[in-house]
Each structure stands twice: as structure tokens, then as C-alpha cells.
């Protein structure tokens, strides 16, 4: 079984939305260690980032409550440095980088095909935000029959209450929820 670590929306613009008391540095440290561990085990690291072109903004319908404001204000331009993968998690040779225009990592990216071509059947999901990209990606990936895990200390959300409910009640119905300390066991090395 081949495994991929999906690092979702770890971009300066998204990190900035976390509450002031969030320990962004500790989160980035844990994610960097997780990525190194996956690479060392022969897995794939995938950096998924949100970013829009003019055509992407124009394609967002006004009825889309989450993305219509992004389109209206022309936010998250794909070339804006604030939408780049955070420098602490800079992609390495062999990593995949995909750009998305909705919450989920699979729906607007072609990533599912690329993962299948690499023989990936298991996904470890991490990044931002628990109530957005993480939730959407896990639900979609479960429907696509991936084996799933979520790194409980590798995800964060501006809404602490939603984050806790998702980690304790919702995500475990589709994925194994484990801390980054348990990643080696998931990868077969511990």
C-alpha cells in the first residue's frame, strides 16, 4: 500500500486566519516532521493550495456562500505570495503541488488521477482548516475508497469548538484520527 500525506492550505493567507493564540510555529514544525517522515518511508507528499485565476473567479456562482466573496473581492490570486506553500513546508523533489479552487483537495485538481497513477491507496490528511479543506477532503476521499487518517495535531481551525467536534465525532466515522507521533505506525515503521 502506498501512502500520500496531503498538506492542505498551509499558505500564509490561510494561516493568518487562525486565532491569535494558535501556535502556528508548532503546527508548521509538526507538519514539516510529518512530511520528512513520509518521504523517508517512500510515500508521497502533496501540497494542496488554494489559488484563483480570473477565469476561476468568473466561474464561481453567486450562490456559492463560501467562494462568492473570494471571487467578488478577487482574493487569493494564484500568483500572490500569500497563496504560496508556506516556506517552512517548501516542496521538495518528488513532492506534488496542486492548486484548487474549492475546499476539497480532489474535486478541482485532477489529484485523484495522479495519486492512482502512483499507486496511492492511503491518504494521511493534515493542514488547514479542519472545518473546510480537511473535512471536505476526507469526505470526498472516503467516497473514493481511500484508506484515511487525519493527523489530529497536524490540523487547525479558526473555530476551536468546530475543530474539536470534527476531530472527536465526525472525522473518526471516515478516518483514523491519530497524532503525528503515531505516523510511523501508519506508515508501517512502528
JSON list of C-alpha atoms in Angstrom, two decimals:
[
{"chain": "A", "resi": 1, "resn": "UNK", "atom": "CA", "xyz": [0.00, 0.00, 0.00]},
{"chain": "A", "resi": 2, "resn": "UNK", "atom": "CA", "xyz": [1.38, 3.37, -0.98]},
{"chain": "A", "resi": 3, "resn": "UNK", "atom": "CA", "xyz": [0.65, 6.38, 1.21]},
{"chain": "A", "resi": 4, "resn": "UNK", "atom": "CA", "xyz": [0.42, 10.10, 0.48]},
{"chain": "A", "resi": 5, "resn": "UNK", "atom": "CA", "xyz": [0.44, 12.92, 3.00]},
{"chain": "A", "resi": 6, "resn": "UNK", "atom": "CA", "xyz": [-1.90, 15.70, 1.89]},
{"chain": "A", "resi": 7, "resn": "UNK", "atom": "CA", "xyz": [-0.82, 19.02, 3.37]},
{"chain": "A", "resi": 8, "resn": "UNK", "atom": "CA", "xyz": [-3.81, 21.28, 2.82]},
{"chain": "A", "resi": 9, "resn": "UNK", "atom": "CA", "xyz": [-3.82, 25.07, 2.51]},
{"chain": "A", "resi": 10, "resn": "UNK", "atom": "CA", "xyz": [-0.67, 25.73, 4.53]},
{"chain": "A", "resi": 11, "resn": "UNK", "atom": "CA", "xyz": [-0.38, 29.15, 2.96]},
{"chain": "A", "resi": 12, "resn": "UNK", "atom": "CA", "xyz": [0.35, 32.46, 4.68]},
{"chain": "A", "resi": 13, "resn": "UNK", "atom": "CA", "xyz": [-3.14, 33.78, 3.80]},
{"chain": "A", "resi": 14, "resn": "UNK", "atom": "CA", "xyz": [-4.85, 30.80, 5.44]},
{"chain": "A", "resi": 15, "resn": "UNK", "atom": "CA", "xyz": [-2.51, 30.60, 8.44]},
{"chain": "A", "resi": 16, "resn": "UNK", "atom": "CA", "xyz": [-3.30, 34.26, 9.13]},
{"chain": "A", "resi": 17, "resn": "UNK", "atom": "CA", "xyz": [-6.95, 33.33, 9.74]},
{"chain": "A", "resi": 18, "resn": "UNK", "atom": "CA", "xyz": [-6.07, 31.20, 12.77]},
{"chain": "A", "resi": 19, "resn": "UNK", "atom": "CA", "xyz": [-6.75, 32.81, 16.16]},
{"chain": "A", "resi": 20, "resn": "UNK", "atom": "CA", "xyz": [-4.00, 34.85, 17.81]},
{"chain": "A", "resi": 21, "resn": "UNK", "atom": "CA", "xyz": [-3.41, 32.15, 20.43]},
{"chain": "A", "resi": 22, "resn": "UNK", "atom": "CA", "xyz": [-2.79, 29.45, 17.80]},
{"chain": "A", "resi": 23, "resn": "UNK", "atom": "CA", "xyz": [0.77, 28.17, 17.82]},
{"chain": "A", "resi": 24, "resn": "UNK", "atom": "CA", "xyz": [1.44, 28.38, 14.10]},
{"chain": "A", "resi": 25, "resn": "UNK", "atom": "CA", "xyz": [5.15, 27.65, 14.53]},
{"chain": "A", "resi": 26, "resn": "UNK", "atom": "CA", "xyz": [4.50, 24.41, 16.42]},
{"chain": "A", "resi": 27, "resn": "UNK", "atom": "CA", "xyz": [1.95, 23.35, 13.80]},
{"chain": "A", "resi": 28, "resn": "UNK", "atom": "CA", "xyz": [4.42, 24.05, 10.99]},
{"chain": "A", "resi": 29, "resn": "UNK", "atom": "CA", "xyz": [7.12, 22.11, 12.87]},
{"chain": "A", "resi": 30, "resn": "UNK", "atom": "CA", "xyz": [4.84, 19.08, 13.23]},
{"chain": "A", "resi": 31, "resn": "UNK", "atom": "CA", "xyz": [3.85, 19.22, 9.57]},
{"chain": "A", "resi": 32, "resn": "UNK", "atom": "CA", "xyz": [7.47, 19.53, 8.42]},
{"chain": "A", "resi": 33, "resn": "UNK", "atom": "CA", "xyz": [8.43, 16.49, 10.53]},
{"chain": "A", "resi": 34, "resn": "UNK", "atom": "CA", "xyz": [5.45, 14.53, 9.19]},
{"chain": "A", "resi": 35, "resn": "UNK", "atom": "CA", "xyz": [6.42, 15.35, 5.60]},
{"chain": "A", "resi": 36, "resn": "UNK", "atom": "CA", "xyz": [10.01, 14.25, 6.22]},
{"chain": "A", "resi": 37, "resn": "UNK", "atom": "CA", "xyz": [8.78, 11.02, 7.79]},
{"chain": "A", "resi": 38, "resn": "UNK", "atom": "CA", "xyz": [6.51, 10.24, 4.84]},
{"chain": "A", "resi": 39, "resn": "UNK", "atom": "CA", "xyz": [9.30, 10.94, 2.34]},
{"chain": "A", "resi": 40, "resn": "UNK", "atom": "CA", "xyz": [11.71, 8.74, 4.31]},
{"chain": "A", "resi": 41, "resn": "UNK", "atom": "CA", "xyz": [9.17, 5.89, 4.23]},
{"chain": "A", "resi": 42, "resn": "UNK", "atom": "CA", "xyz": [8.87, 6.20, 0.44]},
{"chain": "A", "resi": 43, "resn": "UNK", "atom": "CA", "xyz": [5.50, 7.94, 0.47]},
{"chain": "A", "resi": 44, "resn": "UNK", "atom": "CA", "xyz": [4.35, 10.95, -1.48]},
{"chain": "A", "resi": 45, "resn": "UNK", "atom": "CA", "xyz": [3.92, 14.43, -0.03]},
{"chain": "A", "resi": 46, "resn": "UNK", "atom": "CA", "xyz": [1.24, 16.53, -1.71]},
{"chain": "A", "resi": 47, "resn": "UNK", "atom": "CA", "xyz": [0.97, 20.26, -1.11]},
{"chain": "A", "resi": 48, "resn": "UNK", "atom": "CA", "xyz": [-2.53, 21.47, -1.90]},
{"chain": "A", "resi": 49, "resn": "UNK", "atom": "CA", "xyz": [-3.01, 25.22, -2.14]},
{"chain": "A", "resi": 50, "resn": "UNK", "atom": "CA", "xyz": [-5.99, 27.44, -2.86]},
{"chain": "A", "resi": 51, "resn": "UNK", "atom": "CA", "xyz": [-5.45, 29.99, -5.60]},
{"chain": "A", "resi": 52, "resn": "UNK", "atom": "CA", "xyz": [-7.62, 31.60, -8.25]},
{"chain": "A", "resi": 53, "resn": "UNK", "atom": "CA", "xyz": [-7.17, 32.93, -11.76]},
{"chain": "A", "resi": 54, "resn": "UNK", "atom": "CA", "xyz": [-9.51, 35.45, -13.39]},
{"chain": "A", "resi": 55, "resn": "UNK", "atom": "CA", "xyz": [-11.32, 32.56, -15.07]},
{"chain": "A", "resi": 56, "resn": "UNK", "atom": "CA", "xyz": [-11.66, 30.74, -11.74]},
{"chain": "A", "resi": 57, "resn": "UNK", "atom": "CA", "xyz": [-13.20, 33.78, -10.07]},
{"chain": "A", "resi": 58, "resn": "UNK", "atom": "CA", "xyz": [-15.58, 34.27, -13.00]},
{"chain": "A", "resi": 59, "resn": "UNK", "atom": "CA", "xyz": [-16.73, 30.64, -12.72]},
{"chain": "A", "resi": 60, "resn": "UNK", "atom": "CA", "xyz": [-17.83, 30.97, -9.08]},
{"chain": "A", "resi": 61, "resn": "UNK", "atom": "CA", "xyz": [-21.62, 31.37, -8.91]},
{"chain": "A", "resi": 62, "resn": "UNK", "atom": "CA", "xyz": [-23.11, 33.97, -6.59]},
{"chain": "A", "resi": 63, "resn": "UNK", "atom": "CA", "xyz": [-24.97, 31.14, -4.83]},
{"chain": "A", "resi": 64, "resn": "UNK", "atom": "CA", "xyz": [-21.69, 29.69, -3.52]},
{"chain": "A", "resi": 65, "resn": "UNK", "atom": "CA", "xyz": [-21.67, 31.09, 0.03]},
{"chain": "A", "resi": 66, "resn": "UNK", "atom": "CA", "xyz": [-18.05, 30.25, 0.71]},
{"chain": "A", "resi": 67, "resn": "UNK", "atom": "CA", "xyz": [-16.39, 31.21, -2.55]},
{"chain": "A", "resi": 68, "resn": "UNK", "atom": "CA", "xyz": [-18.57, 34.01, -3.96]},
{"chain": "A", "resi": 69, "resn": "UNK", "atom": "CA", "xyz": [-16.95, 36.59, -1.63]},
{"chain": "A", "resi": 70, "resn": "UNK", "atom": "CA", "xyz": [-13.49, 35.38, -2.70]},
{"chain": "A", "resi": 71, "resn": "UNK", "atom": "CA", "xyz": [-14.49, 35.86, -6.32]},
{"chain": "A", "resi": 72, "resn": "UNK", "atom": "CA", "xyz": [-16.16, 39.22, -5.68]},
{"chain": "A", "resi": 73, "resn": "UNK", "atom": "CA", "xyz": [-13.08, 40.65, -3.96]},
{"chain": "A", "resi": 74, "resn": "UNK", "atom": "CA", "xyz": [-10.64, 38.86, -6.26]},
{"chain": "A", "resi": 75, "resn": "UNK", "atom": "CA", "xyz": [-8.95, 37.34, -3.21]},
{"chain": "A", "resi": 76, "resn": "UNK", "atom": "CA", "xyz": [-6.38, 34.53, -3.16]},
{"chain": "A", "resi": 77, "resn": "UNK", "atom": "CA", "xyz": [-4.89, 35.23, -6.58]},
{"chain": "A", "resi": 78, "resn": "UNK", "atom": "CA", "xyz": [-2.81, 32.21, -7.52]},
{"chain": "A", "resi": 79, "resn": "UNK", "atom": "CA", "xyz": [0.33, 34.33, -8.04]},
{"chain": "A", "resi": 80, "resn": "UNK", "atom": "CA", "xyz": [0.02, 36.23, -4.74]},
{"chain": "A", "resi": 81, "resn": "UNK", "atom": "CA", "xyz": [2.86, 35.18, -2.39]},
{"chain": "A", "resi": 82, "resn": "UNK", "atom": "CA", "xyz": [0.24, 34.80, 0.36]},
{"chain": "A", "resi": 83, "resn": "UNK", "atom": "CA", "xyz": [-1.17, 31.80, -1.55]},
{"chain": "A", "resi": 84, "resn": "UNK", "atom": "CA", "xyz": [2.17, 30.01, -1.93]},
{"chain": "A", "resi": 85, "resn": "UNK", "atom": "CA", "xyz": [3.00, 26.95, 0.15]},
{"chain": "A", "resi": 86, "resn": "UNK", "atom": "CA", "xyz": [4.48, 28.27, 3.41]},
{"chain": "A", "resi": 87, "resn": "UNK", "atom": "CA", "xyz": [8.27, 28.46, 3.15]},
{"chain": "A", "resi": 88, "resn": "UNK", "atom": "CA", "xyz": [8.72, 26.15, 6.16]},
{"chain": "A", "resi": 89, "resn": "UNK", "atom": "CA", "xyz": [6.96, 23.43, 4.17]},
{"chain": "A", "resi": 90, "resn": "UNK", "atom": "CA", "xyz": [8.61, 24.18, 0.83]},
{"chain": "A", "resi": 91, "resn": "UNK", "atom": "CA", "xyz": [8.04, 21.37, -1.67]},
{"chain": "A", "resi": 92, "resn": "UNK", "atom": "CA", "xyz": [10.95, 19.02, -2.30]},
{"chain": "A", "resi": 93, "resn": "UNK", "atom": "CA", "xyz": [11.88, 16.95, -5.33]},
{"chain": "A", "resi": 94, "resn": "UNK", "atom": "CA", "xyz": [9.27, 14.24, -5.77]},
{"chain": "A", "resi": 95, "resn": "UNK", "atom": "CA", "xyz": [6.51, 16.16, -3.98]},
{"chain": "A", "resi": 96, "resn": "UNK", "atom": "CA", "xyz": [3.34, 17.08, -5.81]},
{"chain": "A", "resi": 97, "resn": "UNK", "atom": "CA", "xyz": [1.90, 20.59, -5.72]},
{"chain": "A", "resi": 98, "resn": "UNK", "atom": "CA", "xyz": [-1.68, 21.17, -6.81]},
{"chain": "A", "resi": 99, "resn": "UNK", "atom": "CA", "xyz": [-3.83, 24.27, -6.95]},
{"chain": "A", "resi": 100, "resn": "UNK", "atom": "CA", "xyz": [-7.51, 24.06, -6.06]},
{"chain": "A", "resi": 101, "resn": "UNK", "atom": "CA", "xyz": [-10.49, 26.36, -6.28]},
{"chain": "A", "resi": 102, "resn": "UNK", "atom": "CA", "xyz": [-12.84, 24.71, -3.78]},
{"chain": "A", "resi": 103, "resn": "UNK", "atom": "CA", "xyz": [-12.47, 23.26, -0.28]},
{"chain": "A", "resi": 104, "resn": "UNK", "atom": "CA", "xyz": [-11.61, 19.68, -1.18]},
{"chain": "A", "resi": 105, "resn": "UNK", "atom": "CA", "xyz": [-8.23, 18.58, -2.47]},
{"chain": "A", "resi": 106, "resn": "UNK", "atom": "CA", "xyz": [-9.70, 16.19, -5.02]},
{"chain": "A", "resi": 107, "resn": "UNK", "atom": "CA", "xyz": [-12.66, 17.95, -6.62]},
{"chain": "A", "resi": 108, "resn": "UNK", "atom": "CA", "xyz": [-11.00, 20.61, -8.80]},
{"chain": "A", "resi": 109, "resn": "UNK", "atom": "CA", "xyz": [-7.43, 19.36, -9.14]},
{"chain": "A", "resi": 110, "resn": "UNK", "atom": "CA", "xyz": [-7.01, 16.08, -11.01]},
{"chain": "A", "resi": 111, "resn": "UNK", "atom": "CA", "xyz": [-5.18, 14.88, -7.89]},
{"chain": "A", "resi": 112, "resn": "UNK", "atom": "CA", "xyz": [-7.16, 11.63, -7.62]},
{"chain": "A", "resi": 113, "resn": "UNK", "atom": "CA", "xyz": [-5.86, 10.50, -11.03]},
{"chain": "A", "resi": 114, "resn": "UNK", "atom": "CA", "xyz": [-2.29, 11.48, -10.18]},
{"chain": "A", "resi": 115, "resn": "UNK", "atom": "CA", "xyz": [-2.42, 9.57, -6.89]},
{"chain": "A", "resi": 116, "resn": "UNK", "atom": "CA", "xyz": [-3.91, 6.47, -8.54]},
{"chain": "A", "resi": 117, "resn": "UNK", "atom": "CA", "xyz": [-1.17, 6.59, -11.20]},
{"chain": "A", "resi": 118, "resn": "UNK", "atom": "CA", "xyz": [1.38, 6.43, -8.37]},
{"chain": "A", "resi": 119, "resn": "UNK", "atom": "CA", "xyz": [-0.42, 3.50, -6.77]},
{"chain": "A", "resi": 120, "resn": "UNK", "atom": "CA", "xyz": [-1.50, 5.52, -3.74]},
{"chain": "A", "resi": 121, "resn": "UNK", "atom": "CA", "xyz": [-4.33, 3.88, -1.80]},
{"chain": "A", "resi": 122, "resn": "UNK", "atom": "CA", "xyz": [-3.92, 5.53, 1.61]},
{"chain": "A", "resi": 123, "resn": "UNK", "atom": "CA", "xyz": [-4.08, 9.22, 2.48]},
{"chain": "A", "resi": 124, "resn": "UNK", "atom": "CA", "xyz": [-2.92, 10.99, 5.60]},
{"chain": "A", "resi": 125, "resn": "UNK", "atom": "CA", "xyz": [-4.66, 14.36, 5.78]},
{"chain": "A", "resi": 126, "resn": "UNK", "atom": "CA", "xyz": [-3.21, 17.41, 7.53]},
{"chain": "A", "resi": 127, "resn": "UNK", "atom": "CA", "xyz": [-3.35, 21.18, 7.29]},
{"chain": "A", "resi": 128, "resn": "UNK", "atom": "CA", "xyz": [-5.97, 23.89, 7.30]},
{"chain": "A", "resi": 129, "resn": "UNK", "atom": "CA", "xyz": [-8.80, 24.18, 8.07]},
{"chain": "A", "resi": 130, "resn": "UNK", "atom": "CA", "xyz": [-10.44, 21.33, 9.91]},
{"chain": "A", "resi": 131, "resn": "UNK", "atom": "CA", "xyz": [-13.94, 22.60, 9.07]},
{"chain": "A", "resi": 132, "resn": "UNK", "atom": "CA", "xyz": [-13.05, 23.40, 5.45]},
{"chain": "A", "resi": 133, "resn": "UNK", "atom": "CA", "xyz": [-10.39, 21.64, 3.40]},
{"chain": "A", "resi": 134, "resn": "UNK", "atom": "CA", "xyz": [-9.79, 18.80, 5.86]},
{"chain": "A", "resi": 135, "resn": "UNK", "atom": "CA", "xyz": [-13.46, 17.87, 6.26]},
{"chain": "A", "resi": 136, "resn": "UNK", "atom": "CA", "xyz": [-14.23, 18.21, 2.54]},
{"chain": "A", "resi": 137, "resn": "UNK", "atom": "CA", "xyz": [-11.17, 16.21, 1.51]},
{"chain": "A", "resi": 138, "resn": "UNK", "atom": "CA", "xyz": [-11.84, 13.40, 3.98]},
{"chain": "A", "resi": 139, "resn": "UNK", "atom": "CA", "xyz": [-15.48, 13.05, 2.94]},
{"chain": "A", "resi": 140, "resn": "UNK", "atom": "CA", "xyz": [-14.61, 13.04, -0.77]},
{"chain": "A", "resi": 141, "resn": "UNK", "atom": "CA", "xyz": [-11.65, 10.66, -0.33]},
{"chain": "A", "resi": 142, "resn": "UNK", "atom": "CA", "xyz": [-13.78, 8.25, 1.71]},
{"chain": "A", "resi": 143, "resn": "UNK", "atom": "CA", "xyz": [-16.29, 8.16, -1.15]},
{"chain": "A", "resi": 144, "resn": "UNK", "atom": "CA", "xyz": [-13.37, 7.33, -3.47]},
{"chain": "A", "resi": 145, "resn": "UNK", "atom": "CA", "xyz": [-12.39, 4.39, -1.21]},
{"chain": "A", "resi": 146, "resn": "UNK", "atom": "CA", "xyz": [-9.03, 5.63, 0.05]},
{"chain": "A", "resi": 147, "resn": "UNK", "atom": "CA", "xyz": [-7.79, 4.35, 3.39]},
{"chain": "A", "resi": 148, "resn": "UNK", "atom": "CA", "xyz": [-7.74, 7.51, 5.51]},
{"chain": "A", "resi": 149, "resn": "UNK", "atom": "CA", "xyz": [-6.04, 9.01, 8.52]},
{"chain": "A", "resi": 150, "resn": "UNK", "atom": "CA", "xyz": [-6.14, 12.55, 9.89]},
{"chain": "A", "resi": 151, "resn": "UNK", "atom": "CA", "xyz": [-3.26, 13.96, 11.94]},
{"chain": "A", "resi": 152, "resn": "UNK", "atom": "CA", "xyz": [-5.06, 15.36, 14.99]},
{"chain": "A", "resi": 153, "resn": "UNK", "atom": "CA", "xyz": [-2.20, 17.68, 15.93]},
{"chain": "A", "resi": 154, "resn": "UNK", "atom": "CA", "xyz": [-1.49, 18.46, 12.28]},
{"chain": "A", "resi": 155, "resn": "UNK", "atom": "CA", "xyz": [-4.79, 20.22, 11.60]},
{"chain": "A", "resi": 156, "resn": "UNK", "atom": "CA", "xyz": [-6.18, 23.51, 12.89]},
{"chain": "A", "resi": 157, "resn": "UNK", "atom": "CA", "xyz": [-9.23, 25.72, 12.54]},
{"chain": "A", "resi": 158, "resn": "UNK", "atom": "CA", "xyz": [-10.24, 29.27, 13.49]},
{"chain": "A", "resi": 159, "resn": "UNK", "atom": "CA", "xyz": [-13.25, 27.80, 15.33]},
{"chain": "A", "resi": 160, "resn": "UNK", "atom": "CA", "xyz": [-11.95, 25.75, 18.27]},
{"chain": "A", "resi": 161, "resn": "UNK", "atom": "CA", "xyz": [-15.35, 24.24, 19.02]},
{"chain": "A", "resi": 162, "resn": "UNK", "atom": "CA", "xyz": [-15.93, 23.08, 15.44]},
{"chain": "A", "resi": 163, "resn": "UNK", "atom": "CA", "xyz": [-12.38, 21.70, 15.36]},
{"chain": "A", "resi": 164, "resn": "UNK", "atom": "CA", "xyz": [-12.98, 19.59, 18.48]},
{"chain": "A", "resi": 165, "resn": "UNK", "atom": "CA", "xyz": [-16.36, 18.26, 17.32]},
{"chain": "A", "resi": 166, "resn": "UNK", "atom": "CA", "xyz": [-14.92, 17.31, 13.95]},
{"chain": "A", "resi": 167, "resn": "UNK", "atom": "CA", "xyz": [-11.88, 15.54, 15.43]},
{"chain": "A", "resi": 168, "resn": "UNK", "atom": "CA", "xyz": [-13.84, 13.69, 18.11]},
{"chain": "A", "resi": 169, "resn": "UNK", "atom": "CA", "xyz": [-17.18, 12.94, 16.45]},
{"chain": "A", "resi": 170, "resn": "UNK", "atom": "CA", "xyz": [-17.24, 13.44, 12.68]},
{"chain": "A", "resi": 171, "resn": "UNK", "atom": "CA", "xyz": [-13.86, 12.60, 11.15]},
{"chain": "A", "resi": 172, "resn": "UNK", "atom": "CA", "xyz": [-13.50, 9.27, 13.02]},
{"chain": "A", "resi": 173, "resn": "UNK", "atom": "CA", "xyz": [-16.51, 7.97, 11.08]},
{"chain": "A", "resi": 174, "resn": "UNK", "atom": "CA", "xyz": [-14.41, 8.09, 7.89]},
{"chain": "A", "resi": 175, "resn": "UNK", "atom": "CA", "xyz": [-10.77, 8.14, 9.00]},
{"chain": "A", "resi": 176, "resn": "UNK", "atom": "CA", "xyz": [-8.41, 7.02, 11.71]},
{"chain": "A", "resi": 177, "resn": "UNK", "atom": "CA", "xyz": [-7.57, 10.08, 13.80]},
{"chain": "A", "resi": 178, "resn": "UNK", "atom": "CA", "xyz": [-4.03, 9.91, 15.18]},
{"chain": "A", "resi": 179, "resn": "UNK", "atom": "CA", "xyz": [-1.39, 12.32, 16.41]},
{"chain": "A", "resi": 180, "resn": "UNK", "atom": "CA", "xyz": [1.79, 12.92, 14.45]},
{"chain": "A", "resi": 181, "resn": "UNK", "atom": "CA", "xyz": [3.59, 10.69, 16.97]},
{"chain": "A", "resi": 182, "resn": "UNK", "atom": "CA", "xyz": [1.57, 7.79, 15.55]},
{"chain": "A", "resi": 183, "resn": "UNK", "atom": "CA", "xyz": [2.52, 8.43, 11.93]},
{"chain": "A", "resi": 184, "resn": "UNK", "atom": "CA", "xyz": [5.34, 5.86, 11.88]},
{"chain": "A", "resi": 185, "resn": "UNK", "atom": "CA", "xyz": [2.90, 3.10, 12.81]},
{"chain": "A", "resi": 186, "resn": "UNK", "atom": "CA", "xyz": [0.57, 4.19, 10.00]},
{"chain": "A", "resi": 187, "resn": "UNK", "atom": "CA", "xyz": [3.46, 4.04, 7.56]},
{"chain": "A", "resi": 188, "resn": "UNK", "atom": "CA", "xyz": [4.39, 0.55, 8.74]},
{"chain": "A", "resi": 189, "resn": "UNK", "atom": "CA", "xyz": [7.55, 1.55, 10.53]},
{"chain": "A", "resi": 190, "resn": "UNK", "atom": "CA", "xyz": [6.45, 1.36, 14.12]}
]
